[in-house]
Tab-separated table of C-alpha atoms in Angstrom:
chain	number	residue	atom	x	y	z
A	1	MET	CA	54.103	41.398	-212.026
A	2	SER	CA	56.457	43.001	-214.504
A	3	ASN	CA	59.846	44.089	-213.192
A	4	PRO	CA	60.229	47.647	-214.492
A	5	SER	CA	63.478	49.582	-214.448
A	6	PRO	CA	62.102	52.495	-212.435
A	7	LEU	CA	65.439	54.153	-211.937
A	8	GLY	CA	66.623	54.030	-215.525
A	9	ALA	CA	70.073	53.040	-216.739
A	10	ALA	CA	73.028	54.866	-218.244
A	11	SER	CA	72.970	54.764	-222.022
A	12	VAL	CA	76.738	54.605	-222.492
A	13	HIS	CA	79.392	53.265	-220.130
A	14	ARG	CA	81.940	55.989	-219.346
A	15	ASP	CA	84.566	56.458	-216.653
A	16	LYS	CA	82.351	59.190	-215.232
A	17	PRO	CA	78.670	59.693	-216.071
A	18	ARG	CA	77.732	62.744	-218.111
A	19	LEU	CA	74.904	64.654	-216.439
A	20	ALA	CA	72.655	67.095	-218.274
A	21	ILE	CA	71.833	69.700	-215.616
A	22	THR	CA	68.970	71.867	-216.831
A	23	VAL	CA	69.172	75.189	-215.007
A	24	GLY	CA	65.429	75.767	-214.619
A	25	ASP	CA	63.727	79.138	-214.909
A	26	ALA	CA	66.331	81.799	-215.648
A	27	ALA	CA	64.647	84.262	-213.293
A	28	GLY	CA	64.796	81.871	-210.323
A	29	VAL	CA	67.501	80.302	-208.166
A	30	GLY	CA	68.169	77.343	-210.479
A	31	PRO	CA	70.925	78.943	-212.587
A	32	GLU	CA	73.064	80.003	-209.616
A	33	LEU	CA	72.646	76.621	-207.919
A	34	ALA	CA	73.605	74.810	-211.125
A	35	LEU	CA	76.685	77.010	-211.639
A	36	ALA	CA	77.800	76.562	-208.035
A	37	CYS	CA	77.391	72.776	-208.006
A	38	ALA	CA	79.012	72.268	-211.428
A	39	ALA	CA	82.152	74.011	-210.154
A	40	GLU	CA	82.540	71.853	-207.045
A	41	PRO	CA	85.595	69.540	-207.173
A	42	SER	CA	83.622	66.810	-205.371
A	43	VAL	CA	81.058	66.876	-208.201
A	44	ARG	CA	83.595	66.962	-211.037
A	45	SER	CA	85.555	64.092	-209.515
A	46	ARG	CA	82.524	61.815	-209.914
A	47	CYS	CA	80.744	63.067	-213.030
A	48	VAL	CA	80.921	65.478	-215.953
A	49	PRO	CA	78.335	68.192	-215.208
A	50	ILE	CA	76.999	69.833	-218.360
A	51	LEU	CA	74.640	72.738	-217.837
A	52	VAL	CA	71.800	73.203	-220.326
A	53	GLY	CA	70.313	76.694	-220.487
A	54	PRO	CA	70.664	80.220	-221.915
A	55	ALA	CA	74.406	80.910	-222.074
A	56	ALA	CA	74.064	84.708	-222.088
A	57	ILE	CA	72.046	84.645	-218.870
A	58	LEU	CA	74.426	82.227	-217.200
A	59	GLY	CA	77.377	84.363	-218.263
A	60	LYS	CA	75.817	87.492	-216.769
A	61	LEU	CA	74.969	85.699	-213.533
A	62	ALA	CA	78.427	84.125	-213.266
A	63	ALA	CA	80.083	87.527	-213.638
A	64	MET	CA	77.719	89.112	-211.108
A	65	ARG	CA	78.128	86.433	-208.434
A	66	GLY	CA	81.763	85.526	-209.085
A	67	LEU	CA	80.900	82.000	-210.230
A	68	GLU	CA	82.816	79.873	-212.727
A	69	LEU	CA	81.196	79.622	-216.159
A	70	PRO	CA	81.734	76.218	-217.823
A	71	PRO	CA	83.071	76.258	-221.388
A	72	LEU	CA	80.547	76.292	-224.198
A	73	THR	CA	80.068	72.966	-225.920
A	74	THR	CA	77.779	71.534	-228.568
A	75	ILE	CA	75.868	68.321	-229.078
A	76	ALA	CA	78.303	67.465	-231.876
A	77	GLN	CA	81.170	67.645	-229.385
A	78	LEU	CA	79.224	65.482	-226.958
A	79	ALA	CA	78.700	62.933	-229.714
A	80	GLY	CA	82.411	62.863	-230.535
A	81	ALA	CA	84.905	60.353	-229.218
A	82	GLY	CA	87.613	62.795	-228.139
A	83	PRO	CA	88.446	63.965	-224.610
A	84	PHE	CA	85.934	66.262	-222.927
A	85	PRO	CA	86.495	69.104	-220.405
A	86	PRO	CA	85.602	68.528	-216.736
A	87	SER	CA	82.373	70.486	-217.256
A	88	GLY	CA	80.425	72.126	-220.066
A	89	LEU	CA	77.559	74.391	-221.072
A	90	VAL	CA	75.090	73.761	-223.889
A	91	ASP	CA	73.429	77.025	-224.932
A	92	CYS	CA	69.662	76.551	-225.065
A	93	GLY	CA	66.902	79.134	-224.795
A	94	ASP	CA	66.605	82.739	-225.920
A	95	VAL	CA	66.307	85.070	-222.923
A	96	PRO	CA	67.904	88.494	-223.588
A	97	PRO	CA	69.968	89.458	-220.514
A	98	GLU	CA	68.887	93.087	-220.777
A	99	THR	CA	65.214	92.165	-220.409
A	100	LEU	CA	65.507	89.603	-217.619
A	101	VAL	CA	64.486	90.768	-214.157
A	102	PRO	CA	65.621	88.329	-211.422
A	103	GLY	CA	62.575	87.136	-209.529
A	104	LYS	CA	60.186	87.901	-212.431
A	105	PHE	CA	59.409	84.925	-214.646
A	106	SER	CA	57.998	85.438	-218.136
A	107	ARG	CA	56.891	83.669	-221.271
A	108	GLU	CA	60.512	83.816	-222.452
A	109	THR	CA	61.925	82.233	-219.305
A	110	GLY	CA	59.240	79.546	-219.494
A	111	GLN	CA	60.032	78.718	-223.110
A	112	ALA	CA	63.772	78.626	-222.383
A	113	SER	CA	63.430	76.268	-219.427
A	114	PHE	CA	61.070	74.038	-221.404
A	115	SER	CA	63.455	73.900	-224.374
A	116	ALA	CA	66.345	72.942	-222.102
A	117	VAL	CA	64.476	70.005	-220.607
A	118	ASP	CA	63.214	68.912	-224.025
A	119	LEU	CA	66.753	68.970	-225.415
A	120	ALA	CA	68.161	67.106	-222.420
A	121	ILE	CA	65.589	64.343	-222.793
A	122	ALA	CA	66.274	63.914	-226.515
A	123	GLU	CA	70.042	63.825	-226.074
A	124	THR	CA	69.859	61.443	-223.121
A	125	LEU	CA	67.730	59.077	-225.186
A	126	ALA	CA	70.350	59.437	-227.929
A	127	GLY	CA	73.095	58.410	-225.483
A	128	HIS	CA	74.934	61.740	-225.318
A	129	PHE	CA	74.037	62.151	-221.638
A	130	ASP	CA	73.757	59.432	-219.011
A	131	ALA	CA	71.212	61.165	-216.786
A	132	ILE	CA	69.217	64.367	-216.345
A	133	VAL	CA	69.221	66.576	-213.260
A	134	THR	CA	66.529	69.238	-213.493
A	135	GLY	CA	66.554	72.651	-211.849
A	136	PRO	CA	63.275	74.228	-210.706
A	137	ILE	CA	60.833	75.499	-213.312
A	138	GLN	CA	57.937	77.929	-212.973
A	139	LYS	CA	54.777	76.146	-214.093
A	140	GLU	CA	53.003	79.442	-214.822
A	141	ALA	CA	55.834	80.356	-217.172
A	142	TRP	CA	55.436	77.056	-219.054
A	143	HIS	CA	51.737	77.811	-219.312
A	144	ALA	CA	52.435	81.349	-220.563
A	145	ALA	CA	54.770	79.879	-223.188
A	146	GLU	CA	51.986	77.512	-224.300
A	147	THR	CA	54.224	74.467	-223.961
A	148	GLY	CA	51.252	72.151	-223.553
A	149	TYR	CA	52.771	70.507	-220.462
A	150	LEU	CA	52.133	71.156	-216.790
A	151	GLY	CA	55.609	70.205	-215.635
A	152	HIS	CA	58.666	67.985	-215.890
A	153	THR	CA	56.965	64.673	-215.122
A	154	GLU	CA	54.345	64.950	-217.835
A	155	LEU	CA	56.927	66.013	-220.446
A	156	LEU	CA	59.336	63.218	-219.509
A	157	ALA	CA	56.607	60.587	-219.696
A	158	ASP	CA	55.419	61.812	-223.088
A	159	ARG	CA	58.842	62.145	-224.689
A	160	THR	CA	59.961	58.706	-223.469
A	161	GLN	CA	56.573	57.140	-224.296
A	162	THR	CA	56.272	55.923	-220.719
A	163	LYS	CA	52.815	54.868	-219.546
A	164	GLU	CA	53.701	53.542	-216.086
A	165	PHE	CA	55.370	56.321	-214.114
A	166	CYS	CA	55.270	57.915	-210.676
A	167	MET	CA	56.942	60.702	-208.745
A	168	MET	CA	59.133	59.701	-205.803
A	169	LEU	CA	60.622	62.165	-203.330
A	170	SER	CA	63.487	60.649	-201.387
A	171	GLY	CA	65.462	62.115	-198.488
A	172	GLN	CA	67.501	60.880	-195.571
A	173	ALA	CA	64.445	60.764	-193.300
A	174	CYS	CA	61.927	59.131	-195.642
A	175	SER	CA	60.883	58.375	-199.216
A	176	THR	CA	57.399	59.015	-200.595
A	177	VAL	CA	55.712	57.922	-203.832
A	178	LEU	CA	52.645	59.786	-205.051
A	179	ALA	CA	49.690	57.925	-206.571
A	180	THR	CA	48.396	61.220	-208.023
A	181	ILE	CA	50.661	64.148	-208.770
A	182	HIS	CA	49.539	67.603	-209.901
A	183	VAL	CA	45.818	67.191	-209.368
A	184	PRO	CA	43.576	69.711	-207.571
A	185	LEU	CA	42.584	68.360	-204.186
A	186	ALA	CA	38.887	68.382	-205.116
A	187	ASP	CA	39.652	65.987	-208.012
A	188	VAL	CA	41.804	63.471	-206.142
A	189	VAL	CA	39.006	61.029	-205.291
A	190	THR	CA	37.730	60.832	-208.852
A	191	THR	CA	41.302	60.471	-210.179
A	192	LEU	CA	42.331	57.615	-207.894
A	193	THR	CA	41.801	54.101	-209.253
A	194	VAL	CA	42.914	50.649	-208.184
A	195	PRO	CA	45.403	50.376	-211.109
A	196	LEU	CA	46.828	53.827	-210.317
A	197	ILE	CA	47.451	52.979	-206.664
A	198	ALA	CA	48.802	49.544	-207.561
A	199	ARG	CA	51.208	51.208	-209.996
A	200	ALA	CA	52.537	53.482	-207.258
A	201	ILE	CA	53.047	50.541	-204.917
A	202	ARG	CA	54.714	48.489	-207.653
A	203	LEU	CA	57.102	51.206	-208.838
A	204	GLY	CA	57.943	52.374	-205.327
A	205	GLY	CA	58.634	48.826	-204.210
A	206	SER	CA	60.796	48.090	-207.247
A	207	ALA	CA	62.813	51.264	-206.625
A	208	MET	CA	63.474	50.319	-203.005
A	209	GLU	CA	64.264	46.711	-203.929
A	210	LYS	CA	66.891	47.931	-206.368
A	211	ARG	CA	68.263	50.507	-203.942
A	212	PHE	CA	68.632	48.226	-200.901
A	213	GLY	CA	69.052	44.840	-202.557
A	214	ARG	CA	66.347	43.203	-200.439
A	215	PRO	CA	62.541	42.944	-200.287
A	216	PRO	CA	61.107	46.403	-199.590
A	217	ARG	CA	59.007	47.482	-196.616
A	218	ILE	CA	56.111	49.483	-198.052
A	219	THR	CA	53.596	51.533	-196.065
A	220	VAL	CA	50.446	52.561	-197.930
A	221	LEU	CA	48.544	55.554	-196.549
A	222	GLY	CA	44.793	55.870	-196.348
A	223	LEU	CA	43.080	58.721	-198.117
A	224	ASN	CA	40.919	59.909	-195.241
A	225	PRO	CA	41.508	60.877	-191.588
A	226	HIS	CA	42.198	57.747	-189.511
A	227	ALA	CA	42.222	55.795	-192.809
A	228	GLY	CA	38.462	56.218	-192.979
A	229	GLU	CA	37.651	54.757	-189.540
A	230	ASN	CA	35.924	51.783	-191.188
A	231	GLY	CA	33.697	54.042	-193.246
A	232	LEU	CA	32.760	56.495	-190.488
A	233	LEU	CA	35.084	59.191	-191.859
A	234	SER	CA	35.054	58.283	-195.531
A	235	HIS	CA	32.983	57.287	-198.518
A	236	GLY	CA	34.625	53.860	-198.535
A	237	GLU	CA	37.758	54.758	-200.541
A	238	GLU	CA	40.017	52.631	-198.338
A	239	ASP	CA	37.849	49.558	-198.980
A	240	THR	CA	37.016	50.111	-202.648
A	241	LEU	CA	40.327	51.519	-203.897
A	242	ILE	CA	43.299	51.155	-201.569
A	243	ARG	CA	42.868	47.664	-200.110
A	244	PRO	CA	42.142	46.104	-203.541
A	245	ALA	CA	45.288	47.775	-204.924
A	246	ILE	CA	47.379	46.410	-202.061
A	247	GLU	CA	45.918	42.943	-202.573
A	248	ARG	CA	46.600	43.092	-206.315
A	249	VAL	CA	50.301	43.783	-205.763
A	250	ARG	CA	50.518	41.164	-203.013
A	251	GLN	CA	49.129	38.543	-205.410
A	252	GLU	CA	51.601	39.630	-208.102
A	253	CYS	CA	54.455	39.297	-205.608
A	254	GLU	CA	53.248	35.871	-204.490
A	255	SER	CA	53.113	34.625	-208.067
A	256	GLU	CA	56.722	35.725	-208.588
A	257	ASN	CA	57.946	34.653	-205.132
A	258	ARG	CA	58.863	38.212	-204.180
A	259	LYS	CA	58.782	38.747	-200.427
A	260	TRP	CA	57.594	42.332	-200.343
A	261	ARG	CA	56.015	43.531	-197.119
A	262	ILE	CA	53.079	45.839	-197.793
A	263	THR	CA	51.298	47.453	-194.843
A	264	GLY	CA	48.143	49.508	-195.033
A	265	PRO	CA	46.097	51.450	-195.452
A	266	VAL	CA	47.437	53.234	-192.363
A	267	PRO	CA	46.196	56.542	-190.891
A	268	PRO	CA	48.081	59.361	-192.629
A	269	ASP	CA	48.599	61.314	-189.395
A	270	THR	CA	50.713	58.562	-187.810
A	271	ALA	CA	52.448	57.197	-190.912
A	272	PHE	CA	55.503	59.423	-190.519
A	273	THR	CA	56.131	59.016	-186.801
A	274	PRO	CA	59.710	57.993	-185.936
A	275	ALA	CA	58.681	54.407	-185.216
A	276	MET	CA	56.799	54.067	-188.511
A	277	ARG	CA	59.620	55.636	-190.509
A	278	ALA	CA	62.155	53.292	-188.914
A	279	ASP	CA	60.117	50.333	-190.171
A	280	THR	CA	59.350	51.702	-193.657
A	281	ASP	CA	61.428	52.047	-196.829
A	282	VAL	CA	58.816	53.944	-198.823
A	283	HIS	CA	55.446	55.555	-198.096
A	284	ILE	CA	52.799	55.362	-200.843
A	285	CYS	CA	50.705	58.534	-200.652
A	286	MET	CA	47.387	59.221	-202.314
A	287	TYR	CA	47.927	62.860	-203.288
A	288	HIS	CA	50.621	65.493	-203.648
A	289	ASP	CA	50.603	67.258	-200.283
A	290	GLN	CA	49.976	64.071	-198.307
A	291	GLY	CA	53.488	63.019	-199.310
A	292	LEU	CA	55.233	66.338	-199.848
A	293	ILE	CA	54.401	68.060	-196.554
A	294	PRO	CA	56.045	65.436	-194.302
A	295	LEU	CA	58.874	64.899	-196.783
A	296	LYS	CA	59.787	68.575	-196.894
A	297	ALA	CA	59.318	69.032	-193.164
A	298	LEU	CA	61.750	66.183	-192.491
A	299	SER	CA	64.184	66.363	-195.421
A	300	PHE	CA	63.856	69.735	-197.134
A	301	ASP	CA	67.590	70.270	-197.586
A	302	ASP	CA	68.514	66.800	-198.835
A	303	ALA	CA	65.413	65.479	-200.598
A	304	VAL	CA	65.511	64.563	-204.283
A	305	ASN	CA	62.706	64.157	-206.816
A	306	ILE	CA	63.028	60.972	-208.902
A	307	THR	CA	60.692	59.986	-211.736
A	308	LEU	CA	60.061	56.246	-211.486
A	309	GLY	CA	59.351	54.072	-214.498
A	310	LEU	CA	61.342	55.999	-217.119
A	311	PRO	CA	63.899	54.328	-219.402
A	312	ILE	CA	66.360	57.096	-218.414
A	313	VAL	CA	67.591	58.485	-215.099
A	314	ARG	CA	65.999	61.749	-214.015
A	315	THR	CA	66.473	63.410	-210.644
A	316	SER	CA	65.546	66.901	-209.541
A	317	VAL	CA	65.659	69.359	-206.696
A	318	ASP	CA	62.623	69.120	-204.433
A	319	HIS	CA	62.069	72.885	-204.191
A	320	GLY	CA	60.680	75.579	-206.429
A	321	THR	CA	62.184	78.591	-208.169
A	322	ALA	CA	62.308	80.707	-204.958
A	323	MET	CA	61.926	83.924	-206.924
A	324	ASP	CA	62.398	85.980	-203.757
A	325	LEU	CA	65.941	84.598	-203.408
A	326	ALA	CA	66.887	84.667	-207.092
A	327	TRP	CA	70.358	85.919	-208.023
A	328	LYS	CA	71.154	86.921	-204.423
A	329	GLY	CA	73.585	84.125	-203.644
A	330	THR	CA	71.642	83.043	-200.541
A	331	ALA	CA	69.783	79.963	-201.816
A	332	SER	CA	71.011	76.605	-200.476
A	333	PRO	CA	72.591	74.257	-203.053
A	334	ASN	CA	72.008	71.182	-200.876
A	335	SER	CA	69.029	69.783	-202.784
A	336	MET	CA	70.746	70.320	-206.144
A	337	ARG	CA	73.864	68.637	-204.792
A	338	SER	CA	71.763	65.730	-203.517
A	339	ALA	CA	70.030	65.416	-206.905
A	340	ILE	CA	73.433	65.214	-208.605
A	341	ASP	CA	74.655	62.649	-206.070
A	342	ARG	CA	71.593	60.453	-206.599
A	343	ALA	CA	71.872	60.692	-210.406
A	344	ILE	CA	75.492	59.540	-210.193
A	345	GLU	CA	74.425	56.663	-207.937
A	346	LEU	CA	71.681	55.580	-210.336
A	347	CYS	CA	74.025	55.581	-213.320
A	348	ARG	CA	76.143	52.810	-211.815
């Protein structure tokens, strides 16, 4: 079994890591959360937060909400060797302030948020940033802008030429890795394969091994109610897909003398009970909501989205654009703060 670097590594050693914080859709809550977190002394003491997004929009929002606006900077300044301010703002994306309606995404907001992420990826690969923290995007806006990508994960994988990747959501209560990501529920069964499930187990286990410094405890969920009840409540997916994937990774671990503990497939409805969570480092889930519903129910305020398998560090909030709360100053910054904290941790 290969030993991937699922959590990435900082490109350049600095006293404090430089984080590219993409602000997400300008019409959503991302910009205000990014501004608020970038101004926190506890954040600046541990990293250099650099917001990436439309400067005119951020300036208008900062003035409206009484938030600090970081000084404008450029990629050339980031590439330089001189001292750098405690925070910064890279202007990216053309969204005229007079046309933006908070809570109403558009083709323009989609293109701006896409461009910010694209720029952050390129400059992180170039070594000008040490990690990326992404604010929430609106997928419909990316579609309206004809970006060609469904979301962050697909863009990150393509731009970094990463073939083996997975989404992990990690909070204080639990961590979940998704074998399939943004797939309609009706297509999950035909999308799942033994290599895909094995990849999720492998990357999730490697992430936990690196995080805790010991062999991971992995719980793999079944696809069907009661994990199929020996075929009574399934079409055999547990036997033809999930068990072979578990066995494949077990054999890889045995050949490399890695003492991973892999349990499963277990019934999804009991996998997140307190006793199971106490004995599990990471849950491997077969589809999006199987992992996201328990994760958000248990850790909505502190959960972080991490893309495993990339050559760079990328963390993200685990919530959406919350258009109904946009620009009102009521959205919680906890997930953004947690995403920043985890990015700093992974840069070490």
